[in-house]
Amino acid sequence: MSPTITHVLLPLILGIVLAEPTQAIKQSYIVYLGSHSFGPNPSLVDLESVTDSHHDFLGSYLGSIEKAKEAIFYSYNRYINGFAAVLEEDEAANIAKHPSVVSVFLNKKRKLHTTHSWNFLGLERNGGYPETSAWRKTLGEDVIIGNLDTGVWPESKSFSDEGLGPIPKRWRGICQTHKKAKDKFQCNRKLIGARYFYKGYEANFQIKLNESLLSARDNEGHGSHTLSTAGGSFVPGASVFGIGNGTASGGSPKARVAAYKVCWPNPIPFGGGCFDADIMAAFEAAISDGVDVLSMSLGSEAHDYFEDGIAIGSFHAVANGIVVVASAGNSGPLPESVSNIGPWMLTVAASTIDRDFASYVTLGDKKIIKGGSLSEYGLSSDKAYPLISSADAKYFNGSISEALNCQDGSLDPEKVKGKILVCFGDILESNGEAIRVGAVGLLLLNERNAGNEVLPQPYLLPAANVGFEDGNYIYNYIRSTKSPTAYISRVITELGVKPAPNVALFSSRGPNPIDPAILKPDITAPGFNIIAAYTEAVSATGLESDTRITPFFSMTGTSMSCPHVAGLAGLLKALHPDWSPAAIKSAIMTSATSTDNSRKPIQDSSLNEATPFDYGAGHIKPNSAVDPGLVYDLNITDFLNYLCGRGYNSSQLKMFNHKPYTCPESVSLADFNYPAITISEFGPGNSVNVSRTVTNVGSGRSTYMVRIKAPPHVEVSVEPRKLRFKKKGEKKEFRVALTLKKTESTTDFGFGWLTWTDKKHHVRSPIAVNMTQVR
């Protein structure tokens, strides 16, 4: 088939219809106008009036209302005020100058935060569900958790409505279907809503999706996995091909769940993704539908708040009482790589759990090396098999780089048949090449940048992924041995692994690249080898040669840690329905731990002591979060004052807040009531003072004493040192003075902790201090 014919047929094969080419270069933009003046329950007349105003506004720039209607593909008319439209660059620039416009920005592409293909099984060994009758009774009952992702597999047992009562009357959502869709998608009393958003995807690529594809069904697995982790029902006997067998459940197993599909497939040559225009439309729908918690396992590099659809959408959600939980990203361990950095969001890093899927490699020199695998197969233990490096297995004139990665067609079957093949890089596709050349087993050795973390995969033959240092040993063994041999064991599920948790190598790091005074990430949670629901639309590996379907699968990424925290937030919302999103966030952060299961400080993947730039306030501790004692609360006015301090003016915030708002004459960002203290710069004398206010959510009468672990070379004092509360709901302010001492420190930041304790509760906040000013 000629290249020309292939280019014509490919979009049709993928279910895509190409749009007619345009003469002028246009792109899709979002025009953000702030908020609306009407209340939370707009009438149909209100909605139509807003959309008409959008058409009128854009028409004044394009020359007619008809052209505006053609250009606009989303009118945000309920909670967010704005529209998404296809515009030329100069048109967008002119619109941005209008005084009623907060911002105009491109319809940016986002990505899912999973690295590959802890459920709350892990929690059972690290705290479990809090041992309170109230907690066991609710299990998130009737809390509504929404998920922005790739959709959902509605037939999964994780979304069974067995034992659930009627759908909450406050639910206003729908189960969206398309009359031309190929599948019969149905919701129930568990999965109470589903919607899909695709117009931003189409506008970006200037294509039209085939109508048969328009469905909230998850055809990739990511959305089902994340939604079931947050709010999936109890499912006994869950495993990946018999590995890791146990009872799966979400963090809020009795919650009602809703799917908002904003991520679409990856058609060549266009590329898939999740786009801001669709994400903002999903946020607006979720607010209107009545969700309590939103989980969002996607993102990209950090942007200024008013040029970021996720930041804007999440602000409006939080302003309407919704807890928004977002993944930190998978760009670690690079500093300043964290995404989803709005202070109103709860941003989640990823850490390992105390469970491994281990496959052991025994070399001919008797050296035993632990690898990771989800392979159903194992080699016989009564014989050793010849071992060959892919570099030695290439064709005579073949490419060494292609051979090292075991790319398709790069290896000589005559050299490999009957041997264990050693490849470099964790490339699942090397399965196919190993099978093609007749290998009896496969070892995938991590390259240097992947470190020593191993990611189990459902290989199609006996196989294991091995860390960088162990991989070096294997490679040197092959080079130094005339007839190297090895054996690969069957997979063993190991529990109680120590130390755990560790911060995952891939987990994005702080400091916050947009506002260093706000600590990000906020928290860490299990995100490594998580078993949860999966799609049955694709095989376990996604390879054409793989016909295996699994209703549960193991995945890794901050995509997986995010819904753990969303599930916990759902539990707290069920127990404390009057708590604000900020109070729930504070409870989760101030109750976290920075100690692993060896009673030592949490480490990173290189076994160095981790810091708050790796894990935020620490690893979630559900038992303590249910009763935190004190919380650092924030309301919409606090967030608006924060934005004032960031340089936004009153006219911008008036549109943002839907009513007049005047910035205070002076705003100290250091006094923003965040559950962490981050000092990015000091004033005269290398000193700074900050204040915080805590609210008593525990018993009526209580007295808290302060404990300080000061960062190295920093003097910290707190006034008052004792807080006496007479009743629940009472607020108390305290002040913290921090002074840098002269030092020869070579570190950029120093870290410490501030803890309020009444002996029962330990309300702990991290302190991060920029040390560069004293050099």
mmCIF file of N, CA and C in Angstrom, residues 22 24-32 54 57-59 61-62 67-73 83-96 103-107 203 206:
data_model
loop_
_atom_site.group_PDB
_atom_site.id
_atom_site.type_symbol
_atom_site.label_atom_id
_atom_site.label_comp_id
_atom_site.label_asym_id
_atom_site.label_seq_id
_atom_site.Cartn_x
_atom_site.Cartn_y
_atom_site.Cartn_z
ATOM 1 N N THR A 22 -8.485 24.575 6.275
ATOM 2 C CA THR A 22 -8.803 26.001 6.254
ATOM 3 C C THR A 22 -7.627 26.780 5.686
ATOM 4 N N ALA A 24 -6.713 30.009 6.532
ATOM 5 C CA ALA A 24 -6.013 30.723 7.601
ATOM 6 C C ALA A 24 -5.660 29.749 8.720
ATOM 7 N N ILE A 25 -4.526 29.986 9.353
ATOM 8 C CA ILE A 25 -4.106 29.137 10.466
ATOM 9 C C ILE A 25 -4.882 29.543 11.709
ATOM 10 N N LYS A 26 -5.670 28.631 12.211
ATOM 11 C CA LYS A 26 -6.469 28.901 13.399
ATOM 12 C C LYS A 26 -6.154 27.878 14.474
ATOM 13 N N GLN A 27 -6.364 28.285 15.709
ATOM 14 C CA GLN A 27 -6.191 27.400 16.852
ATOM 15 C C GLN A 27 -7.372 27.557 17.789
ATOM 16 N N SER A 28 -7.533 26.594 18.681
ATOM 17 C CA SER A 28 -8.624 26.688 19.647
ATOM 18 C C SER A 28 -8.140 27.397 20.906
ATOM 19 N N TYR A 29 -8.950 28.361 21.357
ATOM 20 C CA TYR A 29 -8.632 29.191 22.522
ATOM 21 C C TYR A 29 -9.780 29.117 23.528
ATOM 22 N N ILE A 30 -9.447 29.465 24.761
ATOM 23 C CA ILE A 30 -10.450 29.646 25.805
ATOM 24 C C ILE A 30 -10.454 31.120 26.190
ATOM 25 N N VAL A 31 -11.627 31.732 26.141
ATOM 26 C CA VAL A 31 -11.804 33.115 26.557
ATOM 27 C C VAL A 31 -12.498 33.080 27.916
ATOM 28 N N TYR A 32 -11.764 33.457 28.939
ATOM 29 C CA TYR A 32 -12.273 33.351 30.312
ATOM 30 C C TYR A 32 -12.764 34.704 30.783
ATOM 31 N N HIS A 54 -22.266 35.551 24.834
ATOM 32 C CA HIS A 54 -20.991 35.085 24.292
ATOM 33 C C HIS A 54 -20.972 35.252 22.771
ATOM 34 N N PHE A 57 -20.675 38.967 22.002
ATOM 35 C CA PHE A 57 -19.333 39.470 22.289
ATOM 36 C C PHE A 57 -18.354 39.064 21.186
ATOM 37 N N LEU A 58 -18.309 37.770 20.872
ATOM 38 C CA LEU A 58 -17.362 37.319 19.848
ATOM 39 C C LEU A 58 -17.749 37.850 18.476
ATOM 40 N N GLY A 59 -19.056 37.962 18.239
ATOM 41 C CA GLY A 59 -19.508 38.486 16.946
ATOM 42 C C GLY A 59 -19.010 39.893 16.683
ATOM 43 N N TYR A 61 -16.176 40.958 17.239
ATOM 44 C CA TYR A 61 -14.801 40.855 16.753
ATOM 45 C C TYR A 61 -14.718 40.145 15.405
ATOM 46 N N LEU A 62 -15.613 39.200 15.173
ATOM 47 C CA LEU A 62 -15.553 38.415 13.937
ATOM 48 C C LEU A 62 -16.408 38.984 12.816
ATOM 49 N N LYS A 67 -20.880 34.059 12.467
ATOM 50 C CA LYS A 67 -19.486 33.617 12.520
ATOM 51 C C LYS A 67 -19.090 33.230 13.945
ATOM 52 N N ALA A 68 -19.613 33.965 14.917
ATOM 53 C CA ALA A 68 -19.319 33.634 16.314
ATOM 54 C C ALA A 68 -19.889 32.269 16.688
ATOM 55 N N LYS A 69 -21.112 31.985 16.259
ATOM 56 C CA LYS A 69 -21.730 30.693 16.554
ATOM 57 C C LYS A 69 -20.944 29.555 15.907
ATOM 58 N N GLU A 70 -20.395 29.823 14.738
ATOM 59 C CA GLU A 70 -19.602 28.804 14.051
ATOM 60 C C GLU A 70 -18.280 28.567 14.764
ATOM 61 N N ALA A 71 -17.700 29.631 15.342
ATOM 62 C CA ALA A 71 -16.388 29.528 15.986
ATOM 63 C C ALA A 71 -16.460 28.929 17.389
ATOM 64 N N ILE A 72 -17.520 29.246 18.126
ATOM 65 C CA ILE A 72 -17.629 28.781 19.513
ATOM 66 C C ILE A 72 -18.075 27.322 19.560
ATOM 67 N N PHE A 73 -17.315 26.501 20.285
ATOM 68 C CA PHE A 73 -17.715 25.100 20.440
ATOM 69 C C PHE A 73 -18.072 24.757 21.887
ATOM 70 N N PHE A 83 -16.001 31.089 27.084
ATOM 71 C CA PHE A 83 -16.305 30.217 25.952
ATOM 72 C C PHE A 83 -15.011 29.711 25.334
ATOM 73 N N ALA A 84 -15.114 28.630 24.588
ATOM 74 C CA ALA A 84 -13.998 28.076 23.827
ATOM 75 C C ALA A 84 -14.330 28.224 22.358
ATOM 76 N N ALA A 85 -13.374 28.709 21.590
ATOM 77 C CA ALA A 85 -13.640 28.998 20.181
ATOM 78 C C ALA A 85 -12.386 28.809 19.350
ATOM 79 N N VAL A 86 -12.589 28.577 18.065
ATOM 80 C CA VAL A 86 -11.491 28.489 17.106
ATOM 81 C C VAL A 86 -11.253 29.887 16.542
ATOM 82 N N LEU A 87 -10.045 30.398 16.763
ATOM 83 C CA LEU A 87 -9.728 31.784 16.412
ATOM 84 C C LEU A 87 -8.358 31.879 15.755
ATOM 85 N N GLU A 88 -8.166 32.977 15.024
ATOM 86 C CA GLU A 88 -6.833 33.306 14.560
ATOM 87 C C GLU A 88 -6.080 33.995 15.697
ATOM 88 N N GLU A 89 -4.763 33.967 15.616
ATOM 89 C CA GLU A 89 -3.949 34.492 16.711
ATOM 90 C C GLU A 89 -4.219 35.968 16.967
ATOM 91 N N ASP A 90 -4.366 36.773 15.893
ATOM 92 C CA ASP A 90 -4.602 38.192 16.105
ATOM 93 C C ASP A 90 -5.989 38.463 16.672
ATOM 94 N N GLU A 91 -6.953 37.614 16.317
ATOM 95 C CA GLU A 91 -8.290 37.736 16.907
ATOM 96 C C GLU A 91 -8.238 37.488 18.412
ATOM 97 N N ALA A 92 -7.518 36.442 18.811
ATOM 98 C CA ALA A 92 -7.381 36.132 20.236
ATOM 99 C C ALA A 92 -6.681 37.264 20.973
ATOM 100 N N ALA A 93 -5.649 37.841 20.348
ATOM 101 C CA ALA A 93 -4.904 38.926 20.985
ATOM 102 C C ALA A 93 -5.790 40.155 21.182
ATOM 103 N N ASN A 94 -6.627 40.469 20.209
ATOM 104 C CA ASN A 94 -7.520 41.628 20.327
ATOM 105 C C ASN A 94 -8.570 41.410 21.415
ATOM 106 N N ILE A 95 -9.117 40.202 21.473
ATOM 107 C CA ILE A 95 -10.119 39.884 22.496
ATOM 108 C C ILE A 95 -9.520 40.024 23.893
ATOM 109 N N ALA A 96 -8.257 39.623 24.057
ATOM 110 C CA ALA A 96 -7.594 39.665 25.368
ATOM 111 C C ALA A 96 -7.472 41.085 25.905
ATOM 112 N N SER A 103 -8.771 36.473 30.879
ATOM 113 C CA SER A 103 -7.627 35.910 30.168
ATOM 114 C C SER A 103 -8.093 35.206 28.906
ATOM 115 N N VAL A 104 -7.181 35.090 27.958
ATOM 116 C CA VAL A 104 -7.379 34.300 26.747
ATOM 117 C C VAL A 104 -6.166 33.388 26.627
ATOM 118 N N PHE A 105 -6.391 32.094 26.524
ATOM 119 C CA PHE A 105 -5.260 31.174 26.463
ATOM 120 C C PHE A 105 -5.584 29.994 25.563
ATOM 121 N N LEU A 106 -4.527 29.369 25.064
ATOM 122 C CA LEU A 106 -4.686 28.244 24.162
ATOM 123 C C LEU A 106 -5.347 27.059 24.858
ATOM 124 N N ASN A 107 -6.068 26.284 24.104
ATOM 125 C CA ASN A 107 -6.693 25.050 24.565
ATOM 126 C C ASN A 107 -5.598 24.010 24.732
ATOM 127 N N ALA A 203 -11.421 20.260 18.174
ATOM 128 C CA ALA A 203 -10.975 21.580 17.741
ATOM 129 C C ALA A 203 -9.456 21.654 17.664
ATOM 130 N N GLN A 206 -8.555 19.610 14.606
ATOM 131 C CA GLN A 206 -9.382 19.939 13.445
ATOM 132 C C GLN A 206 -9.864 18.664 12.755
#
